[in-house]
Amino acid sequence: MNIKQDIARATHAHAFLAEIWQGLGGAASLAQEVQFTGDRALPSPFAATDLAAASFAAAGLAVAELMGTAGQKTPSVTVDRTLASGWFHLPPGPSRLIGTKQTTHGTGPWMTEFATGDGRWLRVQGSMPTLRRRAAEALGVAETPEAFAAEICKYDADDIEQRLIDAGAAVAASRTLNDWRAHPQGQALQAEPIAQIDINAGTAGFRSAWKPTPGRPLAGLRVLDMTRVVSGPVATRFLASCGAEVLRLDAPGSDESQGMFGAGNDLGLGKRWAFLDMRSPEGMQRFLDLVSRADVLFHGYRPGSLEKLGITSERLDEAQPDLVQVRLNAYGWTGPWKERRGFDSLVQYSTGICNATSEWAQADLENRLPLVALGLEVDASRPRHLPVEVLDFGTAYQLAAAAIRGLTRRLTTGRGSTARLSLARTARLLYEQGFVSPQPVIKLPLDGPWEAKVYASPRGATEQLVSPLAVEGNPFYWDRPYEKAGASVAIWSCD
């Protein structure tokens, strides 16, 4: 290993980590001790590999800080940049069935973009049946990509984007980086911290008895997971790998509990998955009972959505005074788009990352094509995504770090807290670094190294890529396989 070369090529990783850790309220001196290894990077004009490594580092640093605060020796933290990139690749993710090779499965016909009448593009997230139906009804066409294309091309991008957003669909018109910076939402994002953290007032005489365990830091901790898609589930998967009990809740009949989603996947490792209808009085009471015994609550509801169900901050504080909450949304917590639905692929489109990627390639087609977009080799004829869903995964490990820092704060002050993060704020981290110099290329999916441990799953025996994150004396692993939607009941394991 060439240490000097690793240090030089990890410059952006150190810069990202310093900004993330400061944004989470951590001490700068601790971040300076993290070591990054690896001399390759994803093929992108942006520092996607370094953001991946820095996000893992933030989660690991939070674990190290927690152990140090609890009276243990603060463990060292090391991150492998190449492996971090491999863990950000979805699909297939960091696991494979024993005896098979990793392959990229593509994004499917309903995660695509359509040309608009003004020469721009509209990205549509239609893989969820509900979102696809809303878009089709707003367009007045059949639920086929061909019908969508024929209708969308009749309109200017901004007009059709707003029409579909108003109908409850999830779409994003292509923009340049300068367009985004001038946009009211882009301007609002400029004033937002990486994490907005609010500390609970606290309750006299109330203090959790939970403390971290050396070697299994979050053993005995209870985490309620009400997140969806990628970012939130990856965050809670990390907490499960640290020993936490994670219970995911979905409404009966939700899109993610049906079909291929409901069969379970890597994102559910270490968790139980239950249904709970919080619109019923019985379901709401069960939810509040779960909260009263929880340490951490993750949710990805848009601002105001929980309140519509009757779940207010006051009600949560009453149920569990020192609860650590972590909240996620797509476009930020202020500005005109704070309630807008979004996904990693849409936020990349909105913020100008996709436009910038294609413009970069067009400046030197001979040497920069093919581009790699979400794992697939493509041309630069339209706005193109990053090689991996770095906004989803990067935000995920920042969410995990925010939760663990919340536990450290609770350990020292007795107070809970709420941390708010967003995909768009992670996008800002990336695009503000600008373009970076090319490095030897990481080709995905990685073919190892693989852990010696074998995991059970509904699909058969699987193995995992070695973790890119090493926190001295605290290995990461899961105590249970992932399971199908509704396989568990909505209770804590010791109830």
Tab-separated table of C-alpha atoms in Angstrom:
chain	number	residue	atom	x	y	z
A	1	MET	CA	0.000	0.000	0.000
A	2	ASN	CA	1.320	3.430	-0.952
A	3	ILE	CA	0.348	5.523	2.077
A	4	LYS	CA	1.351	8.863	0.517
A	5	GLN	CA	-0.694	8.069	-2.600
A	6	ASP	CA	-3.716	7.035	-0.518
A	7	ILE	CA	-3.533	10.269	1.483
A	8	ALA	CA	-3.341	12.378	-1.687
A	9	ARG	CA	-6.261	10.611	-3.333
A	10	ALA	CA	-8.368	10.796	-0.169
A	11	THR	CA	-8.109	14.580	0.087
A	12	HIS	CA	-11.731	15.007	-0.937
A	13	ALA	CA	-12.826	12.270	1.485
A	14	HIS	CA	-11.178	14.129	4.365
A	15	ALA	CA	-12.807	17.387	3.251
A	16	PHE	CA	-16.249	15.765	3.010
A	17	LEU	CA	-15.829	14.115	6.409
A	18	ALA	CA	-14.769	17.359	8.075
A	19	GLU	CA	-17.882	19.104	6.741
A	20	ILE	CA	-20.247	16.241	7.577
A	21	TRP	CA	-18.862	15.745	11.070
A	22	GLN	CA	-18.996	19.457	11.841
A	23	GLY	CA	-22.564	19.541	10.488
A	24	LEU	CA	-23.494	16.768	12.924
A	25	GLY	CA	-21.996	18.745	15.811
A	26	GLY	CA	-18.888	16.588	16.232
A	27	ALA	CA	-15.435	17.722	17.316
A	28	ALA	CA	-13.092	18.401	14.394
A	29	SER	CA	-10.133	16.791	16.163
A	30	LEU	CA	-11.841	13.401	16.121
A	31	ALA	CA	-12.450	13.497	12.351
A	32	GLN	CA	-8.792	14.192	11.694
A	33	GLU	CA	-7.848	10.765	13.078
A	34	VAL	CA	-9.800	8.768	10.462
A	35	GLN	CA	-7.722	6.893	7.882
A	36	PHE	CA	-8.813	6.294	4.281
A	37	THR	CA	-7.256	3.646	2.043
A	38	GLY	CA	-7.612	2.797	-1.644
A	39	ASP	CA	-6.307	4.472	-4.785
A	40	ARG	CA	-9.216	4.037	-7.209
A	41	ALA	CA	-12.480	5.902	-7.811
A	42	LEU	CA	-15.794	5.580	-9.596
A	43	PRO	CA	-15.790	6.937	-13.179
A	44	SER	CA	-17.413	10.303	-12.552
A	45	PRO	CA	-16.506	13.988	-12.781
A	46	PHE	CA	-17.736	14.300	-9.193
A	47	ALA	CA	-16.016	12.878	-6.107
A	48	ALA	CA	-18.637	10.151	-5.633
A	49	THR	CA	-16.163	7.634	-4.184
A	50	ASP	CA	-14.884	10.143	-1.634
A	51	LEU	CA	-18.400	11.068	-0.530
A	52	ALA	CA	-19.173	7.367	-0.126
A	53	ALA	CA	-16.059	6.857	2.003
A	54	ALA	CA	-16.654	9.994	4.077
A	55	SER	CA	-20.251	9.012	4.828
A	56	PHE	CA	-19.141	5.587	6.046
A	57	ALA	CA	-16.451	7.325	8.088
A	58	ALA	CA	-19.019	9.594	9.761
A	59	ALA	CA	-21.041	6.574	10.895
A	60	GLY	CA	-17.913	4.822	12.152
A	61	LEU	CA	-16.716	7.957	13.903
A	62	ALA	CA	-20.054	8.240	15.688
A	63	VAL	CA	-19.622	4.674	16.972
A	64	ALA	CA	-16.072	5.452	18.118
A	65	GLU	CA	-17.202	8.622	19.879
A	66	LEU	CA	-20.023	6.745	21.626
A	67	MET	CA	-17.628	4.132	22.963
A	68	GLY	CA	-15.175	6.796	24.125
A	69	THR	CA	-17.918	8.726	25.900
A	70	ALA	CA	-18.993	5.545	27.692
A	71	GLY	CA	-15.548	5.215	29.254
A	72	GLN	CA	-13.905	2.916	26.727
A	73	LYS	CA	-10.765	3.660	24.766
A	74	THR	CA	-11.850	5.548	21.656
A	75	PRO	CA	-11.313	3.035	18.828
A	76	SER	CA	-9.563	3.869	15.563
A	77	VAL	CA	-11.607	4.245	12.352
A	78	THR	CA	-10.488	3.184	8.867
A	79	VAL	CA	-12.425	3.246	5.575
A	80	ASP	CA	-11.591	1.513	2.285
A	81	ARG	CA	-12.672	3.836	-0.552
A	82	THR	CA	-13.007	1.032	-3.115
A	83	LEU	CA	-15.195	-1.116	-0.902
A	84	ALA	CA	-17.281	1.918	0.056
A	85	SER	CA	-18.041	2.411	-3.645
A	86	GLY	CA	-19.032	-1.253	-3.972
A	87	TRP	CA	-21.422	-1.007	-1.033
A	88	PHE	CA	-23.120	1.974	-2.689
A	89	HIS	CA	-23.987	-0.067	-5.790
A	90	LEU	CA	-27.714	-0.855	-6.014
A	91	PRO	CA	-28.770	-3.226	-7.451
A	92	PRO	CA	-27.475	-5.760	-6.548
A	93	GLY	CA	-25.974	-4.325	-3.352
A	94	PRO	CA	-23.196	-5.782	-1.245
A	95	SER	CA	-24.427	-9.398	-1.193
A	96	ARG	CA	-24.788	-12.333	-3.557
A	97	LEU	CA	-26.204	-15.828	-3.428
A	98	ILE	CA	-23.489	-18.345	-2.670
A	99	GLY	CA	-21.987	-19.671	-5.895
A	100	THR	CA	-23.212	-16.828	-8.134
A	101	LYS	CA	-21.557	-13.771	-9.664
A	102	GLN	CA	-22.491	-10.153	-9.019
A	103	THR	CA	-24.415	-8.631	-11.925
A	104	THR	CA	-26.062	-5.266	-12.524
A	105	HIS	CA	-29.800	-5.702	-13.005
A	106	GLY	CA	-30.582	-2.274	-14.481
A	107	THR	CA	-33.254	0.149	-13.325
A	108	GLY	CA	-36.323	-1.176	-15.132
A	109	PRO	CA	-38.698	0.548	-17.593
A	110	TRP	CA	-40.276	2.818	-14.997
A	111	MET	CA	-37.155	4.536	-13.740
A	112	THR	CA	-36.488	6.503	-16.883
A	113	GLU	CA	-36.629	9.910	-18.531
A	114	PHE	CA	-38.715	11.348	-21.345
A	115	ALA	CA	-37.957	14.170	-23.793
A	116	THR	CA	-40.014	17.348	-23.316
A	117	GLY	CA	-41.162	19.837	-25.922
A	118	ASP	CA	-38.510	22.437	-25.051
A	119	GLY	CA	-35.486	20.190	-25.567
A	120	ARG	CA	-35.126	19.175	-21.928
A	121	TRP	CA	-35.859	15.912	-20.125
A	122	LEU	CA	-38.286	14.757	-17.455
A	123	ARG	CA	-37.208	11.975	-15.117
A	124	VAL	CA	-40.115	9.824	-13.895
A	125	GLN	CA	-40.049	7.513	-10.896
A	126	GLY	CA	-42.815	5.075	-11.758
A	127	SER	CA	-41.598	1.831	-10.224
A	128	MET	CA	-44.127	2.200	-7.386
A	129	PRO	CA	-47.644	1.334	-8.621
A	130	THR	CA	-49.279	4.267	-6.805
A	131	LEU	CA	-46.888	6.832	-8.265
A	132	ARG	CA	-47.221	5.343	-11.750
A	133	ARG	CA	-51.039	5.413	-11.565
A	134	ARG	CA	-51.081	9.057	-10.454
A	135	ALA	CA	-48.825	10.073	-13.335
A	136	ALA	CA	-50.890	8.144	-15.897
A	137	GLU	CA	-54.133	9.701	-14.653
A	138	ALA	CA	-52.656	13.211	-14.762
A	139	LEU	CA	-51.424	12.632	-18.320
A	140	GLY	CA	-54.664	10.919	-19.365
A	141	VAL	CA	-52.832	7.977	-20.936
A	142	ALA	CA	-52.273	4.263	-20.417
A	143	GLU	CA	-49.613	3.050	-17.995
A	144	THR	CA	-46.985	2.335	-20.627
A	145	PRO	CA	-43.661	4.104	-21.259
A	146	GLU	CA	-44.643	4.617	-24.893
A	147	ALA	CA	-47.861	6.423	-23.943
A	148	PHE	CA	-45.996	8.580	-21.425
A	149	ALA	CA	-43.376	9.544	-24.015
A	150	ALA	CA	-45.979	10.518	-26.622
A	151	GLU	CA	-47.759	12.838	-24.175
A	152	ILE	CA	-44.845	14.354	-22.257
A	153	CYS	CA	-43.112	15.549	-25.445
A	154	LYS	CA	-45.990	17.962	-26.048
A	155	TYR	CA	-45.123	20.153	-23.051
A	156	ASP	CA	-42.323	22.318	-21.713
A	157	ALA	CA	-40.413	20.621	-18.909
A	158	ASP	CA	-41.370	23.015	-16.115
A	159	ASP	CA	-45.067	22.898	-17.008
A	160	ILE	CA	-45.384	19.116	-17.188
A	161	GLU	CA	-43.242	18.712	-14.065
A	162	GLN	CA	-45.601	20.930	-12.058
A	163	ARG	CA	-48.704	19.239	-13.457
A	164	LEU	CA	-47.478	15.806	-12.410
A	165	ILE	CA	-46.204	16.997	-9.035
A	166	ASP	CA	-49.628	18.529	-8.323
A	167	ALA	CA	-51.147	15.114	-9.071
A	168	GLY	CA	-48.943	13.436	-6.426
A	169	ALA	CA	-46.500	11.835	-8.861
A	170	ALA	CA	-42.712	11.781	-8.431
A	171	VAL	CA	-40.866	13.462	-11.301
A	172	ALA	CA	-38.031	15.931	-11.907
A	173	ALA	CA	-37.219	18.192	-14.841
A	174	SER	CA	-33.588	18.421	-15.905
A	175	ARG	CA	-31.731	21.539	-14.796
A	176	THR	CA	-28.193	22.843	-14.955
A	177	LEU	CA	-26.215	23.504	-11.802
A	178	ASN	CA	-26.651	27.235	-12.369
A	179	ASP	CA	-30.399	26.796	-12.889
A	180	TRP	CA	-30.575	25.001	-9.548
A	181	ARG	CA	-28.488	27.548	-7.674
A	182	ALA	CA	-30.812	30.315	-8.917
A	183	HIS	CA	-33.978	28.323	-8.155
A	184	PRO	CA	-35.845	29.266	-4.935
A	185	GLN	CA	-35.334	25.753	-3.565
A	186	GLY	CA	-31.642	25.776	-4.431
A	187	GLN	CA	-31.309	29.116	-2.656
A	188	ALA	CA	-33.181	27.845	0.392
A	189	LEU	CA	-30.821	24.874	0.519
A	190	GLN	CA	-27.830	27.221	0.695
A	191	ALA	CA	-28.949	28.271	4.178
A	192	GLU	CA	-29.577	24.741	5.483
A	193	PRO	CA	-27.032	22.874	7.617
A	194	ILE	CA	-26.156	19.270	6.868
A	195	ALA	CA	-28.273	18.319	9.871
A	196	GLN	CA	-30.732	20.539	11.675
A	197	ILE	CA	-30.583	19.319	15.274
A	198	ASP	CA	-33.115	20.241	17.951
A	199	ILE	CA	-32.545	19.151	21.560
A	200	ASN	CA	-35.498	18.043	23.662
A	201	ALA	CA	-36.289	20.027	26.786
A	202	GLY	CA	-35.899	16.886	28.910
A	203	THR	CA	-37.959	15.563	31.790
A	204	ALA	CA	-36.810	15.856	35.393
A	205	GLY	CA	-35.956	12.484	36.931
A	206	PHE	CA	-36.192	10.620	33.605
A	207	ARG	CA	-33.035	9.026	32.224
A	208	SER	CA	-32.550	5.949	30.087
A	209	ALA	CA	-30.540	3.122	31.618
A	210	TRP	CA	-29.163	1.983	28.247
A	211	LYS	CA	-25.405	2.075	27.737
A	212	PRO	CA	-23.226	0.854	24.842
A	213	THR	CA	-21.545	-2.555	24.996
A	214	PRO	CA	-17.880	-2.974	23.979
A	215	GLY	CA	-17.668	-5.149	20.872
A	216	ARG	CA	-21.396	-4.809	20.135
A	217	PRO	CA	-22.014	-1.085	20.593
A	218	LEU	CA	-25.805	-0.900	20.182
A	219	ALA	CA	-26.797	-4.184	21.842
A	220	GLY	CA	-30.029	-3.724	23.762
A	221	LEU	CA	-31.038	-0.612	21.817
A	222	ARG	CA	-34.500	-0.431	20.241
A	223	VAL	CA	-34.961	1.306	16.881
A	224	LEU	CA	-38.326	1.949	15.262
A	225	ASP	CA	-37.961	2.212	11.482
A	226	MET	CA	-40.671	4.033	9.504
A	227	THR	CA	-38.554	4.758	6.424
A	228	ARG	CA	-38.901	3.652	2.823
A	229	VAL	CA	-36.947	2.892	-0.362
A	230	VAL	CA	-33.150	3.150	0.208
A	231	SER	CA	-31.684	5.866	2.415
A	232	GLY	CA	-33.596	5.312	5.656
A	233	PRO	CA	-33.500	1.501	5.427
A	234	VAL	CA	-29.725	1.570	4.843
A	235	ALA	CA	-29.299	3.771	7.932
A	236	THR	CA	-31.267	1.418	10.159
A	237	ARG	CA	-29.480	-1.576	8.620
A	238	PHE	CA	-26.228	-0.041	9.857
A	239	LEU	CA	-27.638	0.305	13.370
A	240	ALA	CA	-28.708	-3.346	13.207
A	241	SER	CA	-25.134	-4.273	12.240
A	242	CYS	CA	-24.050	-2.636	15.509
A	243	GLY	CA	-26.405	-4.870	17.504
A	244	ALA	CA	-29.580	-2.768	17.722
A	245	GLU	CA	-33.021	-4.357	17.571
A	246	VAL	CA	-34.702	-2.757	14.548
A	247	LEU	CA	-38.433	-3.054	13.912
A	248	ARG	CA	-39.679	-1.749	10.553
A	249	LEU	CA	-43.329	-0.739	10.263
A	250	ASP	CA	-45.356	-0.511	7.049
A	251	ALA	CA	-49.033	0.157	6.465
A	252	PRO	CA	-50.900	-2.931	5.222
A	253	GLY	CA	-51.028	-2.887	1.423
A	254	SER	CA	-48.269	-0.319	0.979
A	255	ASP	CA	-46.395	-0.345	-2.334
A	256	GLU	CA	-43.186	-1.559	-0.715
A	257	SER	CA	-44.893	-4.493	0.950
A	258	GLN	CA	-46.114	-5.887	-2.374
A	259	GLY	CA	-44.494	-7.925	-5.162
A	260	MET	CA	-40.728	-7.906	-5.464
A	261	PHE	CA	-40.368	-5.248	-2.761
A	262	GLY	CA	-42.321	-7.220	-0.198
A	263	ALA	CA	-40.172	-10.306	-0.729
A	264	GLY	CA	-37.386	-8.552	1.172
A	265	ASN	CA	-33.794	-7.757	0.243
A	266	ASP	CA	-30.422	-6.721	1.648
A	267	LEU	CA	-31.848	-3.475	2.995
A	268	GLY	CA	-33.747	-5.500	5.599
A	269	LEU	CA	-30.747	-7.346	7.049
A	270	GLY	CA	-30.914	-7.633	10.812
A	271	LYS	CA	-34.465	-6.249	11.061
A	272	ARG	CA	-37.966	-7.473	11.670
A	273	TRP	CA	-40.732	-6.228	9.352
A	274	ALA	CA	-44.313	-5.787	10.574
A	275	PHE	CA	-47.561	-4.223	9.412
A	276	LEU	CA	-49.348	-1.571	11.469
A	277	ASP	CA	-52.362	0.515	10.478
A	278	MET	CA	-51.922	3.756	12.388
A	279	ARG	CA	-55.159	5.140	10.970
A	280	SER	CA	-57.069	2.876	13.329
A	281	PRO	CA	-57.343	3.714	17.061
A	282	GLU	CA	-55.856	0.319	17.937
A	283	GLY	CA	-52.951	0.818	15.538
A	284	MET	CA	-52.211	4.279	16.899
A	285	GLN	CA	-52.183	2.990	20.462
A	286	ARG	CA	-49.863	0.156	19.479
A	287	PHE	CA	-47.547	2.671	17.796
A	288	LEU	CA	-47.396	4.867	20.899
A	289	ASP	CA	-46.718	1.780	23.032
A	290	LEU	CA	-43.804	0.899	20.741
A	291	VAL	CA	-42.462	4.459	20.953
A	292	SER	CA	-42.655	4.379	24.745
A	293	ARG	CA	-40.124	1.512	24.735
A	294	ALA	CA	-38.014	2.775	21.826
A	295	ASP	CA	-34.673	4.557	21.949
A	296	VAL	CA	-34.566	5.783	18.350
A	297	LEU	CA	-37.273	6.615	15.802
A	298	PHE	CA	-36.418	6.951	12.100
A	299	HIS	CA	-38.988	8.283	9.656
A	300	GLY	CA	-39.013	9.632	6.146
A	301	TYR	CA	-42.400	11.317	6.155
A	302	ARG	CA	-42.635	14.689	4.457
A	303	PRO	CA	-43.208	17.734	6.730
A	304	GLY	CA	-46.723	17.669	8.162
A	305	SER	CA	-47.510	14.079	7.167
A	306	LEU	CA	-47.112	12.576	10.627
A	307	GLU	CA	-49.141	15.394	12.135
A	308	LYS	CA	-52.009	14.517	9.786
A	309	LEU	CA	-52.029	11.083	11.426
A	310	GLY	CA	-52.224	12.735	14.849
A	311	ILE	CA	-48.567	12.119	15.714
A	312	THR	CA	-47.267	15.423	17.048
A	313	SER	CA	-43.928	16.208	18.673
A	314	GLU	CA	-45.739	16.673	21.976
A	315	ARG	CA	-47.320	13.251	21.710
A	316	LEU	CA	-43.981	11.601	20.966
A	317	ASP	CA	-42.308	13.465	23.860
A	318	GLU	CA	-45.038	12.302	26.177
A	319	ALA	CA	-44.629	8.687	25.067
A	320	GLN	CA	-40.814	8.730	25.318
A	321	PRO	CA	-39.188	11.872	26.798
A	322	ASP	CA	-35.622	11.072	25.717
A	323	LEU	CA	-36.415	9.684	22.274
A	324	VAL	CA	-33.765	10.218	19.582
A	325	GLN	CA	-35.529	11.038	16.312
A	326	VAL	CA	-33.939	11.100	12.872
A	327	ARG	CA	-35.960	12.523	9.989
A	328	LEU	CA	-35.300	12.471	6.249
A	329	ASN	CA	-36.824	14.206	3.263
A	330	ALA	CA	-35.816	14.766	-0.344
A	331	TYR	CA	-35.376	18.453	-1.078
A	332	GLY	CA	-34.697	20.040	2.296
A	333	TRP	CA	-36.677	21.331	5.273
A	334	THR	CA	-37.227	24.896	4.082
A	335	GLY	CA	-38.202	26.461	0.785
A	336	PRO	CA	-41.076	25.862	-1.647
A	337	TRP	CA	-40.155	22.212	-2.287
A	338	LYS	CA	-39.875	21.065	1.308
A	339	GLU	CA	-42.982	18.876	0.896
A	340	ARG	CA	-42.091	17.537	-2.556
A	341	ARG	CA	-41.707	13.793	-3.079
A	342	GLY	CA	-38.271	12.790	-4.215
A	343	PHE	CA	-35.797	9.990	-4.791
A	344	ASP	CA	-32.041	9.960	-5.341
A	345	SER	CA	-32.447	9.789	-9.135
A	346	LEU	CA	-34.872	12.730	-9.107
A	347	VAL	CA	-32.745	14.917	-6.850
A	348	GLN	CA	-29.718	14.310	-9.102
A	349	TYR	CA	-31.862	15.568	-12.007
A	350	SER	CA	-33.235	18.608	-10.186
A	351	THR	CA	-29.925	19.817	-8.787
A	352	GLY	CA	-28.047	19.755	-12.093
A	353	ILE	CA	-25.754	16.824	-11.318
A	354	CYS	CA	-27.050	14.832	-14.305
A	355	ASN	CA	-26.733	17.725	-16.731
A	356	ALA	CA	-23.206	18.451	-15.513
A	357	THR	CA	-22.171	14.812	-15.917
A	358	SER	CA	-23.234	14.701	-19.560
A	359	GLU	CA	-21.697	18.098	-20.334
A	360	TRP	CA	-18.415	16.875	-18.843
A	361	ALA	CA	-18.481	13.794	-21.085
A	362	GLN	CA	-19.371	15.814	-24.189
A	363	ALA	CA	-16.256	17.929	-23.685
A	364	ASP	CA	-14.053	14.871	-24.385
A	365	LEU	CA	-16.151	12.109	-25.916
A	366	GLU	CA	-13.171	10.013	-26.952
A	367	ASN	CA	-11.865	9.612	-23.418
A	368	ARG	CA	-14.986	9.985	-21.264
A	369	LEU	CA	-17.422	7.599	-22.895
A	370	PRO	CA	-19.086	5.390	-22.089
A	371	LEU	CA	-20.448	7.001	-18.963
A	372	VAL	CA	-21.526	4.738	-16.120
A	373	ALA	CA	-24.962	5.744	-14.834
A	374	LEU	CA	-26.490	3.760	-11.967
A	375	GLY	CA	-24.257	0.833	-12.912
A	376	LEU	CA	-24.981	0.839	-16.658
A	377	GLU	CA	-22.747	1.999	-19.524
A	378	VAL	CA	-24.517	4.785	-21.448
A	379	ASP	CA	-23.871	7.648	-23.878
A	380	ALA	CA	-24.088	11.386	-23.122
A	381	SER	CA	-27.117	12.136	-25.314
A	382	ARG	CA	-29.202	13.168	-22.316
A	383	PRO	CA	-28.632	14.069	-18.644
A	384	ARG	CA	-26.974	11.077	-16.969
A	385	HIS	CA	-26.826	9.940	-13.369
A	386	LEU	CA	-23.834	9.194	-11.196
A	387	PRO	CA	-22.444	5.630	-11.271
A	388	VAL	CA	-24.196	4.819	-7.974
A	389	GLU	CA	-27.000	6.242	-5.837
A	390	VAL	CA	-24.533	8.253	-3.809
A	391	LEU	CA	-27.190	10.660	-2.473
A	392	ASP	CA	-29.280	7.816	-1.035
A	393	PHE	CA	-26.385	5.909	0.471
A	394	GLY	CA	-24.348	8.930	1.492
A	395	THR	CA	-27.310	10.410	3.340
A	396	ALA	CA	-28.021	6.990	4.862
A	397	TYR	CA	-24.732	6.790	6.734
A	398	GLN	CA	-25.060	10.430	7.749
A	399	LEU	CA	-28.502	9.533	9.184
A	400	ALA	CA	-26.940	6.645	11.088
A	401	ALA	CA	-24.216	8.952	12.404
A	402	ALA	CA	-26.840	11.496	13.486
A	403	ALA	CA	-28.718	8.803	15.414
A	404	ILE	CA	-25.603	7.558	17.193
A	405	ARG	CA	-24.472	11.085	18.002
A	406	GLY	CA	-27.968	11.591	19.443
A	407	LEU	CA	-27.392	8.584	21.687
A	408	THR	CA	-24.041	9.994	22.802
A	409	ARG	CA	-25.756	13.284	23.636
A	410	ARG	CA	-28.464	11.443	25.540
A	411	LEU	CA	-25.825	9.493	27.448
A	412	THR	CA	-24.167	12.695	28.656
A	413	THR	CA	-27.175	15.029	29.091
A	414	GLY	CA	-30.202	12.767	29.495
A	415	ARG	CA	-31.930	14.572	26.635
A	416	GLY	CA	-33.331	13.266	23.402
A	417	SER	CA	-33.115	15.130	20.115
A	418	THR	CA	-34.396	15.398	16.550
A	419	ALA	CA	-32.045	15.519	13.553
A	420	ARG	CA	-33.317	16.484	10.083
A	421	LEU	CA	-31.331	15.657	6.949
A	422	SER	CA	-32.119	15.607	3.233
A	423	LEU	CA	-30.940	14.108	-0.045
A	424	ALA	CA	-30.620	17.550	-1.607
A	425	ARG	CA	-28.268	18.734	1.147
A	426	THR	CA	-26.021	15.755	0.402
A	427	ALA	CA	-26.202	16.705	-3.290
A	428	ARG	CA	-24.967	20.163	-2.344
A	429	LEU	CA	-21.968	18.615	-0.603
A	430	LEU	CA	-21.080	16.879	-3.852
A	431	TYR	CA	-21.624	19.603	-6.421
A	432	GLU	CA	-19.927	22.290	-4.344
A	433	GLN	CA	-16.700	20.258	-4.481
A	434	GLY	CA	-16.814	20.661	-8.268
A	435	PHE	CA	-15.174	18.330	-10.767
A	436	VAL	CA	-12.202	16.258	-9.606
A	437	SER	CA	-9.127	14.851	-11.325
A	438	PRO	CA	-9.475	11.331	-12.770
A	439	GLN	CA	-8.119	8.352	-10.833
A	440	PRO	CA	-7.725	4.644	-11.657
A	441	VAL	CA	-11.274	3.393	-12.196
A	442	ILE	CA	-13.360	1.165	-9.935
A	443	LYS	CA	-15.440	-1.212	-12.039
A	444	LEU	CA	-18.719	-2.292	-10.461
A	445	PRO	CA	-20.017	-4.607	-9.251
A	446	LEU	CA	-17.013	-5.643	-7.178
A	447	ASP	CA	-16.127	-9.326	-7.179
A	448	GLY	CA	-14.995	-9.471	-3.553
A	449	PRO	CA	-13.388	-9.669	-1.133
A	450	TRP	CA	-16.174	-11.568	0.634
A	451	GLU	CA	-16.750	-12.189	4.324
A	452	ALA	CA	-16.256	-15.712	5.631
A	453	LYS	CA	-19.671	-15.490	7.344
A	454	VAL	CA	-22.704	-16.894	5.480
A	455	TYR	CA	-26.151	-15.345	5.944
A	456	ALA	CA	-29.537	-17.001	5.566
A	457	SER	CA	-32.181	-15.258	3.439
A	458	PRO	CA	-35.566	-16.047	1.845
A	459	ARG	CA	-33.627	-16.501	-1.443
A	460	GLY	CA	-31.040	-18.875	-0.017
A	461	ALA	CA	-27.579	-18.634	1.532
A	462	THR	CA	-25.802	-15.349	0.805
A	463	GLU	CA	-22.424	-13.797	1.451
A	464	GLN	CA	-21.450	-10.169	1.948
A	465	LEU	CA	-18.693	-7.982	0.621
A	466	VAL	CA	-16.216	-7.188	3.366
A	467	SER	CA	-17.277	-4.004	5.137
A	468	PRO	CA	-15.436	-0.878	3.987
A	469	LEU	CA	-15.606	0.408	7.560
A	470	ALA	CA	-13.418	-0.826	10.405
A	471	VAL	CA	-13.939	0.457	13.939
A	472	GLU	CA	-11.305	-1.135	16.137
A	473	GLY	CA	-12.727	-3.885	18.343
A	474	ASN	CA	-16.297	-3.464	17.045
A	475	PRO	CA	-17.095	-5.727	14.076
A	476	PHE	CA	-20.246	-5.138	12.032
A	477	TYR	CA	-22.601	-8.064	11.390
A	478	TRP	CA	-26.299	-8.957	11.549
A	479	ASP	CA	-27.938	-11.274	14.032
A	480	ARG	CA	-30.834	-12.230	11.757
A	481	PRO	CA	-31.529	-12.524	8.010
A	482	TYR	CA	-33.816	-10.139	6.166
A	483	GLU	CA	-37.438	-11.192	6.069
A	484	LYS	CA	-40.577	-10.690	4.003
A	485	ALA	CA	-43.022	-7.872	4.640
A	486	GLY	CA	-45.362	-8.693	7.507
A	487	ALA	CA	-43.310	-11.693	8.678
A	488	SER	CA	-43.160	-10.238	12.200
A	489	VAL	CA	-45.695	-8.669	14.522
A	490	ALA	CA	-45.495	-5.104	15.785
A	491	ILE	CA	-44.016	-5.787	19.211
A	492	TRP	CA	-40.553	-5.577	20.690
A	493	SER	CA	-38.830	-8.931	20.974
A	494	CYS	CA	-38.874	-8.963	24.779
A	495	ASP	CA	-42.503	-7.805	25.158
